[in-house]
Tab-separated table of C-alpha atoms and ligand atoms in Angstrom:
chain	number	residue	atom	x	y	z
C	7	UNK	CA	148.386	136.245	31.691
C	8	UNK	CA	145.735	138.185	33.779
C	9	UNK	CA	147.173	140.113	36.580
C	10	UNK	CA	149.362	142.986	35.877
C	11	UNK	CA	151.089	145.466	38.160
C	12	UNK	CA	151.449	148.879	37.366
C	13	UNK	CA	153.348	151.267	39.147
C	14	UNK	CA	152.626	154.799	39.006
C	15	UNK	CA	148.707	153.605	38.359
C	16	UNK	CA	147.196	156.894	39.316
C	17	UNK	CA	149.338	159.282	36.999
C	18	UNK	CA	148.023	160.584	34.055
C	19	UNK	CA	149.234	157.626	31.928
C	20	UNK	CA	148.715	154.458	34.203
C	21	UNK	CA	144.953	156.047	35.014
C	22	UNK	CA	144.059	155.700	31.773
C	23	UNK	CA	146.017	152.339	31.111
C	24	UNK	CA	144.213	150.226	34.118
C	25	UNK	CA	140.947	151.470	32.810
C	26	UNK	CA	141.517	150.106	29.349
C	27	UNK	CA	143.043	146.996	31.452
C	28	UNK	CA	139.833	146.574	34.158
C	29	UNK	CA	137.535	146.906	30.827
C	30	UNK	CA	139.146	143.946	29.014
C	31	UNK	CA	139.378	141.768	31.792
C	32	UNK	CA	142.556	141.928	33.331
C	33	UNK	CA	142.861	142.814	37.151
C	34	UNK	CA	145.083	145.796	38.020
C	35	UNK	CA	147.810	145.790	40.973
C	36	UNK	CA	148.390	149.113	41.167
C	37	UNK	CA	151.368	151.013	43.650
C	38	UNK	CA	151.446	154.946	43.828
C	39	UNK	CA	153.372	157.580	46.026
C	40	UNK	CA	150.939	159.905	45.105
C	41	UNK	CA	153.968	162.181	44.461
C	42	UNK	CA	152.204	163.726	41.285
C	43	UNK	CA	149.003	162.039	41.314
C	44	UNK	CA	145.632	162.369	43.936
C	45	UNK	CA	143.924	159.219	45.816
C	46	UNK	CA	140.479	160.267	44.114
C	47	UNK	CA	141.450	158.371	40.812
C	48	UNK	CA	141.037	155.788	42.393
C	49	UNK	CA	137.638	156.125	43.070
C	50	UNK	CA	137.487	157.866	39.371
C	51	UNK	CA	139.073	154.772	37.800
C	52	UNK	CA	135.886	152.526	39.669
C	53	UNK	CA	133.241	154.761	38.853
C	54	UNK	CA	134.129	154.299	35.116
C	55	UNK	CA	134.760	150.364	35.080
C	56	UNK	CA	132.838	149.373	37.672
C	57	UNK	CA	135.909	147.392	38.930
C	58	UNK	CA	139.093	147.769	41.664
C	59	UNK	CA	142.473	147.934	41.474
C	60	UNK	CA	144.057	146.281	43.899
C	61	UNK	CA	146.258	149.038	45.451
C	62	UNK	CA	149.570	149.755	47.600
C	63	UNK	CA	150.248	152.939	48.679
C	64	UNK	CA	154.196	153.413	48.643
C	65	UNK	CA	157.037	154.201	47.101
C	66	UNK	CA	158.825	152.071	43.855
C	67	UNK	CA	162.399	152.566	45.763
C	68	UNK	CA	160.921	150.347	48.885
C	69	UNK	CA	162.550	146.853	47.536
C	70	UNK	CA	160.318	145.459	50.662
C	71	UNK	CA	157.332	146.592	49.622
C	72	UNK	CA	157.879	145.410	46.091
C	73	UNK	CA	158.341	142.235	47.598
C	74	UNK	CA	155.699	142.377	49.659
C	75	UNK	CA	153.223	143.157	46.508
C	76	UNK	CA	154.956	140.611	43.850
C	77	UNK	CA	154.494	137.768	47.316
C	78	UNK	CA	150.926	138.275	48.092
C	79	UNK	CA	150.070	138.627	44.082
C	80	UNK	CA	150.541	136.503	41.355
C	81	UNK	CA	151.612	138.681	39.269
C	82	UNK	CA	151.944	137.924	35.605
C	83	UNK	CA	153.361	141.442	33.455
C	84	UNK	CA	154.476	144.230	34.453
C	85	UNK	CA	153.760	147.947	33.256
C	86	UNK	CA	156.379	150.828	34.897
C	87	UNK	CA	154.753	154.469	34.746
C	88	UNK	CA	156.421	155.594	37.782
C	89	UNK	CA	158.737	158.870	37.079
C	90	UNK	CA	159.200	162.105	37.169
C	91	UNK	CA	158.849	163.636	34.194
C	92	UNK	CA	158.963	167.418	34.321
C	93	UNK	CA	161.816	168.560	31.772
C	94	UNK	CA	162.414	171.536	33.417
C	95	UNK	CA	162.566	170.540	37.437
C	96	UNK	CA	164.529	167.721	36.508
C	97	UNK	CA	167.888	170.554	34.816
C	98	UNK	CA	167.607	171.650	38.840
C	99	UNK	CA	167.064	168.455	40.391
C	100	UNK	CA	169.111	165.694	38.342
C	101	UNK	CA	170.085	163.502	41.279
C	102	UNK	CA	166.030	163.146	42.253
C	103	UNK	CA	165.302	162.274	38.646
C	104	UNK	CA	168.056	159.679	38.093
C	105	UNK	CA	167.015	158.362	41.615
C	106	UNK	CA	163.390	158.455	40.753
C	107	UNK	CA	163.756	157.390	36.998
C	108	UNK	CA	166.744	154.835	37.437
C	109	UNK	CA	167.274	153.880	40.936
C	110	UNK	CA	163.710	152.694	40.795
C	111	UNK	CA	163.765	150.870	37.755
C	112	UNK	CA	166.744	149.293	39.370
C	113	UNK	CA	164.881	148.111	42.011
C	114	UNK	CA	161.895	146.826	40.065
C	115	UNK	CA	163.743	145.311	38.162
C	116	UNK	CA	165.970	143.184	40.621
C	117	UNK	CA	162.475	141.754	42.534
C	118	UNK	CA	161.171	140.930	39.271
C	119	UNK	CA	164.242	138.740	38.933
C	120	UNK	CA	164.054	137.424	41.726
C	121	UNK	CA	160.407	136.578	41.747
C	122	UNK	CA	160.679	135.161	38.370
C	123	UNK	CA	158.496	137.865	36.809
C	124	UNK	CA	160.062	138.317	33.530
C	125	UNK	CA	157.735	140.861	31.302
C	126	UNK	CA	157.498	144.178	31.638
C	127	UNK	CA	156.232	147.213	29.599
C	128	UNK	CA	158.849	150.494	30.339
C	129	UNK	CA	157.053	153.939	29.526
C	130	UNK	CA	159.898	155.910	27.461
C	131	UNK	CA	159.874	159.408	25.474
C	132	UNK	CA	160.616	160.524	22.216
C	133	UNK	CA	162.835	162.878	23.833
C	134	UNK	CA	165.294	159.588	23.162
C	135	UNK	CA	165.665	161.005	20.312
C	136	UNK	CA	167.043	164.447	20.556
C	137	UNK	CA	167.134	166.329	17.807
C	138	UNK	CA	166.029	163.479	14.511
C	139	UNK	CA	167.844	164.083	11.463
C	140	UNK	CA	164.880	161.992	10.001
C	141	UNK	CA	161.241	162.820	10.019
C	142	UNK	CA	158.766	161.166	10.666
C	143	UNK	CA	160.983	159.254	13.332
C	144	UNK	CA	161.045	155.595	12.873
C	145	UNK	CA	162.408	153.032	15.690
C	146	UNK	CA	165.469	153.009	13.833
C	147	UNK	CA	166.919	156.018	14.178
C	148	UNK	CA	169.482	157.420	16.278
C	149	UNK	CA	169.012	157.753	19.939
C	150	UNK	CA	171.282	160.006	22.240
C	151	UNK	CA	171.917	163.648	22.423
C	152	UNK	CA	169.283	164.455	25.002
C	153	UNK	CA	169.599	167.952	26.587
C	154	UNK	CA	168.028	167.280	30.067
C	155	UNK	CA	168.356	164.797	32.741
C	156	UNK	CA	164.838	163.736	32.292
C	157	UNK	CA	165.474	162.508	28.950
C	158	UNK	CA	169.084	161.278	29.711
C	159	UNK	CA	166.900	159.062	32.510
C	160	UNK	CA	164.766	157.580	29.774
C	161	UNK	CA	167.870	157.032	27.600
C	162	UNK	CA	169.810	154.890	30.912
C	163	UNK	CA	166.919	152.755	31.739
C	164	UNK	CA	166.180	151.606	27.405
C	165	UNK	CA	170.008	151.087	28.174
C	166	UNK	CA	169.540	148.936	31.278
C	167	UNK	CA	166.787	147.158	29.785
C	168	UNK	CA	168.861	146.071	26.481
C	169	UNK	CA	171.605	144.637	29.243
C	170	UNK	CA	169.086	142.555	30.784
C	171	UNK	CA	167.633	141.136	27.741
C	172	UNK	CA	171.966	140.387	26.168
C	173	UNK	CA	172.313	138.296	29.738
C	174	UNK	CA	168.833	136.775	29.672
C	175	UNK	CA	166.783	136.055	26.637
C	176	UNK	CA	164.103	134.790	28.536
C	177	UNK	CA	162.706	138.099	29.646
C	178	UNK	CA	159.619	139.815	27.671
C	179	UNK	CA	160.337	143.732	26.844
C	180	UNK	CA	158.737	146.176	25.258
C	181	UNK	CA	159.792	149.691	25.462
C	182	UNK	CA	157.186	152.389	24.320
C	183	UNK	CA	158.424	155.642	23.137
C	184	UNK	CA	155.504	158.060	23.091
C	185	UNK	CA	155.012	161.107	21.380
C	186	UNK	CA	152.661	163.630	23.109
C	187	UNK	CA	150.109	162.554	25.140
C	188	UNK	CA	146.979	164.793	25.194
C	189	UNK	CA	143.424	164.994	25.813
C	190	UNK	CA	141.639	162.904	28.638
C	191	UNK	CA	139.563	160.092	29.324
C	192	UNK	CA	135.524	160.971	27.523
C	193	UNK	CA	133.848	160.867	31.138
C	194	UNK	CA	136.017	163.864	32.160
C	195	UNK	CA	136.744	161.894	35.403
C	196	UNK	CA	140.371	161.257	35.168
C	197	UNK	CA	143.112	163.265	32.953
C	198	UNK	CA	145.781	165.284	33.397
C	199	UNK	CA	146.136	167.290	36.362
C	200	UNK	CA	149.802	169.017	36.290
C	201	UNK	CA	151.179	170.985	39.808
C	202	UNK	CA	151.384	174.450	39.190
C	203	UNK	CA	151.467	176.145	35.714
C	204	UNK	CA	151.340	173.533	32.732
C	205	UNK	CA	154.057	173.342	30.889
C	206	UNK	CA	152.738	171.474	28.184
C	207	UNK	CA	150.921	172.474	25.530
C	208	UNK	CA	147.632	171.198	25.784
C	209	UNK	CA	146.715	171.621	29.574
C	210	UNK	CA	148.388	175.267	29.142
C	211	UNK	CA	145.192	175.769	26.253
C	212	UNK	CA	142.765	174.581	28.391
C	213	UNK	CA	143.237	176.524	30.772
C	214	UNK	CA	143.553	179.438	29.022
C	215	UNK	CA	139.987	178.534	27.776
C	216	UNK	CA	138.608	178.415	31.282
C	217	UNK	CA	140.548	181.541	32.062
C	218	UNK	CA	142.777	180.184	35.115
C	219	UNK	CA	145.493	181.677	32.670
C	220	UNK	CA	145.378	184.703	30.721
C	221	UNK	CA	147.314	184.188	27.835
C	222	UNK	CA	149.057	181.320	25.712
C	223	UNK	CA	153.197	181.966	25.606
C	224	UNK	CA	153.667	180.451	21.757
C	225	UNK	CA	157.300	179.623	22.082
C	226	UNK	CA	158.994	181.028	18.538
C	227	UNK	CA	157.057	181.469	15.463
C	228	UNK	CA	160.921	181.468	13.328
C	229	UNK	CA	161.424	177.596	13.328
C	230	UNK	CA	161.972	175.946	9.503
C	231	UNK	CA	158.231	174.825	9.735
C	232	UNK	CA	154.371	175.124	7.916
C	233	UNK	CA	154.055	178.568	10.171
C	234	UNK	CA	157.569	178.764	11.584
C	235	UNK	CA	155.962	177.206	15.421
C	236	UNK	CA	156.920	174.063	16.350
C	237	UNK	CA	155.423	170.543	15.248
C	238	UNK	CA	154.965	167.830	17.584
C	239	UNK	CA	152.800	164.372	17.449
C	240	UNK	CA	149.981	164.589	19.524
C	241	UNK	CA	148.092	161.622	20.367
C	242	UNK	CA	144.968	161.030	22.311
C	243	UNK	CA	145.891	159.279	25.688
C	244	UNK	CA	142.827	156.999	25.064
C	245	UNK	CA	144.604	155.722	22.083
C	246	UNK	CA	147.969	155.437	24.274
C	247	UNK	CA	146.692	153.366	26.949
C	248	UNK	CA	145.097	150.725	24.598
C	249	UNK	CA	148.247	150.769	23.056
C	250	UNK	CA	149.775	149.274	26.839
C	251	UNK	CA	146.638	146.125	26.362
C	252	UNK	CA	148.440	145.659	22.944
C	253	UNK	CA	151.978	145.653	24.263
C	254	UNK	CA	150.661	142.706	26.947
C	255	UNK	CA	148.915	141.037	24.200
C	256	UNK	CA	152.380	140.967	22.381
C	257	UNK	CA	154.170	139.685	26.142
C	258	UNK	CA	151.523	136.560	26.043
C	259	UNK	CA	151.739	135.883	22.432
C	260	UNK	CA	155.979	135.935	21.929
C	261	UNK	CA	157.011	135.405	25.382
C	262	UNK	CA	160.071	136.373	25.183
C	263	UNK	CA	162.243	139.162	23.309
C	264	UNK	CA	163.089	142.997	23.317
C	265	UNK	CA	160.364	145.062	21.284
C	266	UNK	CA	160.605	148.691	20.999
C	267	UNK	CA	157.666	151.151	19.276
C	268	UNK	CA	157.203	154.510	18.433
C	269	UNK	CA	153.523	155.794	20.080
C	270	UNK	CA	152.182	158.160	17.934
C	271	UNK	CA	149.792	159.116	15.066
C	272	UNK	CA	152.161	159.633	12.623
C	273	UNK	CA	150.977	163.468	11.992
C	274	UNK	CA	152.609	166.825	13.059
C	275	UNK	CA	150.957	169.642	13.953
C	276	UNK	CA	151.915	173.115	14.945
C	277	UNK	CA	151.212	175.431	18.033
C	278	UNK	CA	149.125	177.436	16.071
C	279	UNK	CA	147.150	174.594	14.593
C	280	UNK	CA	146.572	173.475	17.674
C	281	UNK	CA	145.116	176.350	18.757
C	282	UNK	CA	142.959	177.064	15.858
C	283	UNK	CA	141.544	173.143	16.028
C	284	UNK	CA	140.599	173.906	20.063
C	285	UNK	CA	139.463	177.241	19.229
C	286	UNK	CA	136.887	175.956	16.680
C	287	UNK	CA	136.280	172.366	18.346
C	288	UNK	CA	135.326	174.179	21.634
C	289	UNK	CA	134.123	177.374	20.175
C	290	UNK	CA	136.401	179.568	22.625
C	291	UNK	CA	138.688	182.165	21.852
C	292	UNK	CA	142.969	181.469	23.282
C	293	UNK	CA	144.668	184.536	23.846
C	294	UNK	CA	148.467	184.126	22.941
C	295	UNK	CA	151.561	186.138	22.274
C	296	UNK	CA	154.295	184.627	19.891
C	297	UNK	CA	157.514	185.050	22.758
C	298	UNK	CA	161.301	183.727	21.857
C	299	UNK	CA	162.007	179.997	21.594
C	300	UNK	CA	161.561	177.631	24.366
C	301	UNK	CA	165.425	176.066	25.098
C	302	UNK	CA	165.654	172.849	24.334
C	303	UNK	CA	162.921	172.519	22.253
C	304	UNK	CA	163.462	171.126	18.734
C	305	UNK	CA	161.504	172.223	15.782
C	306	UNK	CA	160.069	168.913	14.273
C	307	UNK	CA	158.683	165.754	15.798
C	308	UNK	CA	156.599	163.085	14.839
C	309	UNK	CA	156.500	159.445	14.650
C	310	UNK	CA	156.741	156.724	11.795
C	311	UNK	CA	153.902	154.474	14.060
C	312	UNK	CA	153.695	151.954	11.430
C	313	UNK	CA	156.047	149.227	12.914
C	314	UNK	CA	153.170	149.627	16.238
C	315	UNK	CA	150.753	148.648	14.091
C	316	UNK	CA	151.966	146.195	11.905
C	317	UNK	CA	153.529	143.949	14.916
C	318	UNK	CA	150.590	144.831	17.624
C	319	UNK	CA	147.595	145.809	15.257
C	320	UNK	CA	147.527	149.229	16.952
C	321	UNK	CA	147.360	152.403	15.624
C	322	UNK	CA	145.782	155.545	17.187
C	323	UNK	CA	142.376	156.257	15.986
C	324	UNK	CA	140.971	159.419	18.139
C	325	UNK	CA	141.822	162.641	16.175
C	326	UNK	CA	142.490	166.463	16.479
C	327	UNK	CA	138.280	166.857	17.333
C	328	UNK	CA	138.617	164.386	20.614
C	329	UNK	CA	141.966	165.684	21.646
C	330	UNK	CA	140.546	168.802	22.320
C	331	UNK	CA	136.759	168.342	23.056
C	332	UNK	CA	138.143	165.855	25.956
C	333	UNK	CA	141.200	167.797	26.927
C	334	UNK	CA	138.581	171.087	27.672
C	335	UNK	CA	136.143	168.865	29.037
C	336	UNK	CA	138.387	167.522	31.806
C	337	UNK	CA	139.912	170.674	32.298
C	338	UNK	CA	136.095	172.097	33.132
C	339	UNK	CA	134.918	169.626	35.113
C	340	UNK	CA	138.424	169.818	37.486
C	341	UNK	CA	138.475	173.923	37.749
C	342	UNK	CA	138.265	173.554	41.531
C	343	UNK	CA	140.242	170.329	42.157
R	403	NAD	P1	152.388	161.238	35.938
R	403	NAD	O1	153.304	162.071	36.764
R	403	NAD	O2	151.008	161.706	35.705
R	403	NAD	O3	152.291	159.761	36.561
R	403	NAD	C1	153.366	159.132	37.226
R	403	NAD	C2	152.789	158.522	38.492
R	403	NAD	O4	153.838	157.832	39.181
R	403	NAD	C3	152.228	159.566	39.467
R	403	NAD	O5	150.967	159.140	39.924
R	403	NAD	C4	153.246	159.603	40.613
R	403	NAD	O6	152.627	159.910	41.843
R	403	NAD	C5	153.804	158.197	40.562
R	403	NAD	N1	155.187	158.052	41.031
R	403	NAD	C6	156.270	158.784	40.670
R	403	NAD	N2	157.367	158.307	41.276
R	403	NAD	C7	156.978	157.242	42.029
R	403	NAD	C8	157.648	156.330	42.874
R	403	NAD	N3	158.963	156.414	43.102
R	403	NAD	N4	156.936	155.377	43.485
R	403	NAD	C9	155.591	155.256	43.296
R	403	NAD	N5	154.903	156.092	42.504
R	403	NAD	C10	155.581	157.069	41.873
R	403	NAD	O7	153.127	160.967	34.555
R	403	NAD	P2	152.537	160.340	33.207
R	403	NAD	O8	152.326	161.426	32.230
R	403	NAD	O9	151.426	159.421	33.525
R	403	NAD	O10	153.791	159.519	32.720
R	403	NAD	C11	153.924	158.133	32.974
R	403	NAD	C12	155.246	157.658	32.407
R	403	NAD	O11	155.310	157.963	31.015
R	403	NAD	C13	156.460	158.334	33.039
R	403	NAD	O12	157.496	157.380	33.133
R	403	NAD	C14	156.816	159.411	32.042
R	403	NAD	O13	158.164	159.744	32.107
R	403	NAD	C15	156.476	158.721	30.728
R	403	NAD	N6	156.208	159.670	29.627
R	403	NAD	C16	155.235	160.601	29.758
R	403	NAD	C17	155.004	161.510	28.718
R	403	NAD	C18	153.941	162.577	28.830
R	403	NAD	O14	153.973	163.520	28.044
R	403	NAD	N7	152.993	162.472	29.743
R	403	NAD	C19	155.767	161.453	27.543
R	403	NAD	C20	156.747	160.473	27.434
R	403	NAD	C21	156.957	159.588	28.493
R	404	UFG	N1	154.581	175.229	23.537
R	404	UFG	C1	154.259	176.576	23.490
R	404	UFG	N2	153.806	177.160	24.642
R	404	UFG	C2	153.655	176.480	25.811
R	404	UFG	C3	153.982	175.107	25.847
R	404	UFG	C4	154.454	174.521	24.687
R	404	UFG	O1	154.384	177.219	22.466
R	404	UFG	O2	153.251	177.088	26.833
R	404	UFG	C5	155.047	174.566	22.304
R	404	UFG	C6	156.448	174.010	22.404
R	404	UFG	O3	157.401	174.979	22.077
R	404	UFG	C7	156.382	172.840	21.416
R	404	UFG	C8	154.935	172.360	21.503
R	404	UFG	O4	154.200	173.470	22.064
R	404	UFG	O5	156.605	173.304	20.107
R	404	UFG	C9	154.758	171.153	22.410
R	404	UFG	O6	155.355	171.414	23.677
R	404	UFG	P1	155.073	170.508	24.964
R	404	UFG	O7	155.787	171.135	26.102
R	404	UFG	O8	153.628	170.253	25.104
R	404	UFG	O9	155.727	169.116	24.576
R	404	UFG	P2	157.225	168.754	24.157
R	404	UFG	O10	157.167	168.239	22.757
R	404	UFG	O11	158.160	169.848	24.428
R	404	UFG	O12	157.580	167.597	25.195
R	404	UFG	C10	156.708	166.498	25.468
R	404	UFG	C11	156.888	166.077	26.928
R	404	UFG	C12	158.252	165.469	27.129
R	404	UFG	C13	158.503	164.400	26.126
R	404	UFG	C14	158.322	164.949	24.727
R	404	UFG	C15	158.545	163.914	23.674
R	404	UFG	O13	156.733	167.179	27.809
R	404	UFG	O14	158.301	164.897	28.422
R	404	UFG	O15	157.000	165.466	24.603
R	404	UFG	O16	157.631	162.903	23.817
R	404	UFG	F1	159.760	163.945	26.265
C-alpha cells in the first residue's frame, strides 16, 4: 500500500499529513479547490520533503474528475480532509456545508466503489460529541446532540460510513475524531492560515502576539472549571498528522473493518492556561478581556486517547512548549501572506 490520495491536501490538516506521508515513503495524490487553502503549500510541502505530490486542481463534487484521478493512479488508501469547517459560517450557510461535507463524501465514496478502492481515513470532530456527560471522552460514549450544521455534517457522514461497512465488510475504515488541532509544522512553512479573524483559539493568540489583533476576547470565565474558562484538548498538528501514517498502517495490516479513535493528548487545558504557557514560551505579553460565553461552546473537553495508542501505537508526544513556540513561529513568518 504506497499511493494514497488525499483530498483537501493543502488545508491545514492534509499539509501536514502528506508531509509526514512524502517523509515515510509513501507518494501523495493530492486534489484541492483551494477554497480555504493557497497553491504556495505546495511548493512549502516540497521545500520541506524534498518530494511532490502529485496534484489535481478541482473540486471533490466533480465525480469526473474523481474518476479521472482514481483512472490515471493506482491508488491504494484514501485520506478525506476536504470540508468546510467553520462552526459559525456553516449556522448561515447549512445547505453549502451539508453539500460540501456530505454531498462530497457521497461522491467519493461512490468512485471508490466503483474503482474498487476500499480504505479510506474520514477526518471527524469531537464536536460528535456534543455536550459529554463523561470526561475524558472515550470512543464509547454517546454521539449526537450537535448544535451546528458543521458538526451535524460530521455526525451524517460517521453515519454513512457505518452503512457502508453493515452492506460491505470488505471495506477498510477508520474514522478520526480530533480534538484541537494547534501549532504548526517546526519550519514555519506551512500551518494554519484562517480567512479573516480566527476564530479559534490558538491562531486568535498569535496574532494577538504579533499585534494584527489588539486584544484576546476570553469567552466566560463562570464555567464549572480549574478557573471557570473553558477546557479543551489541544494537540500539536505534528502529532495529528502522524497519527493519519498510523491509521494507513492499521488499513495495510487488518484490511478490512470499521475503526474509530479519539485524537488527542488526553489533557485539558484552559483559556487562561493557554495564554499564560504562550505568554512565557514566547516571552510576549496577550492582552485579553474576560467577555460573556461563546454559544455553543461547552465547558469541558478532552479525550480518553488510549484506545489510539493501544491499537495503532500512537499517542501524541509534542507538548504545551511546541504548541506554542511553533504556532507563534508560523504566525511570524506569514504576517504578510
Ligand atoms: P482546512 O480548511 O485547512 O483544509 C481543508 C482543505 O480542503 C482546504 O485546503 C480546502 O481548500 C479544501 N476543500 C474544501 N472543500 C473542498 C472540495 N469540495 N473539493 C476540494 N477541496 C476542498 O481544514 P483542516 O483544519 O485542515 O481540516 C481538515 C478536515 O479535518 C476537515 O474535514 C475538518 O472538518 C476536519 N476537522 C478539523 C478540525 C480543526 O480544528 N482544524 C477539527 C476537527 C475536524
Ligand atoms: N476561546 C476564547 N476566545 C476566542 C476563541 C476561543 O476564549 O477568541 C475559547 C473557547 O471559548 C473555548 C476554547 O477557547 O473554550 C477553544 O475554542 P476554539 O474555538 O479554539 O475551539 P473549539 O473547542 O470551540 O472547537 C474546535 C474546532 C471545532 C471542533 C472542536 C472539537 O473549531 O471545529 O474543536 O474538536 F469541532
Amino acid at each position: 500500500m504506497k499511493n494514497i490520495f488525499i483530498t483537501g491536501c493543502c488545508g491545514y490538516i492534509g499539509s501536514h499529513t502528506s508531509v509526514e506521508l512524502l517523509n515515510e515513503g509513501y507518494e501523495v495524490i493530492g486534489l484541492d479547490n483551494f477554497s480555504n487553502s493557497k497553491p504556495r503549500v505546495l511548493d512549502a510541502i516540497y521545500e520541506i520533503t524534498g518530494k511532490k505530490i502529485k496534484f489535481y486542481e478541482g473540486d471533490m463534487l466533480d465525480k469526473n474528475l474523481l474518476k479521472k484521478i482514481f483512472t490515471e493512479n493506482k491508488i491504494d488508501a484514501v485520506i478525506d480532509f476536504a470540508a468546510f469547517k467553520s462552526v459559525g459560517d456553516s449556522v448561515n450557510m447549512p445547505i453549502e456545508y451539508y453539500i460540501n461535507n456530505v454531498s462530497s463524501v457521497l461522491t467519493l465514496l461512490n468512485v471508490m466503489k466503483e474503482q474498487d478502492v476500499k480504505k479510506i481515513i474520514f477526518s471527524s470532530s469531537a464536536t460528535v460529541y456534543g455536550e459529554s456527560k463523561i470526561i475524558p471522552i472515550t470512543e464509547k460514549c454517546s454521539i449526537g446532540g450537535t448544535t451546528n450544521p458543521y458538526g451535524t455534517s460530521k455526525l451524517f457522514v460517521e453515519k454513512i460510513l457505518q452503512d457502508l461497512y453493515k452492506a460491505d465488510n470488505t471495506w477498510g475504515i477508520c474514522i478520526f475524531r480530533y480534538f484541537n488541532p494547534v501549532g504548526a509544522h517546526q519550519s514555519g512553512l506551512i500551518g494554519e492560515e484562517p480567512n479573516g479573524v480566527p476564530a479559534n483559539l490558538m491562531p486568535f493568540i498569535s496574532k494577538v502576539a504579533t499585534k494584527e489583533l489588539k486584544e484576546l476576547k476570553v469567552f466566560g470565565n463562570d464555567y464549572n472549571t480549574k478557573d471557570g474558562t473553558g477546557v479543551r484538548d489541544y494537540i500539536h498538528i505534528v502529532d495529528l498528522a502522524k497519527a493519519h501514517v498510523k491509521g494507513i498502517e492499521k488499513l495495510k495490516k487488518d484490511s478490512s473493518g470499521m475503526f474509530i479513535y479519539n485524537l488527542g493528548t488526553g489533557k485539558g487545558y484552559s483559556v487562561l492556561e493557554m495564554i499564560n504557557a504562550f505568554e512565557k514560551v514566547n516571552n510576549v505579553k496577550i492582552n485579553y478581556k474576560i467577555v460573556e460565553r461563546r454559544p455553543g461552546d461547552v465547558a469541558i473537553c478532552y479525550a480518553d486517547a488510549s484506545l489510539a495508542k493501544k491499537e495503532l501505537g500512537w499517542s501524541a508526544l509534542l507538548g504545551l512548549e511546541n504548541m506554542c513556540k511553533d504556532a507563534y513561529n508560523f504566525t511570524q513568518k506569514n504576517i504578510n501572506n
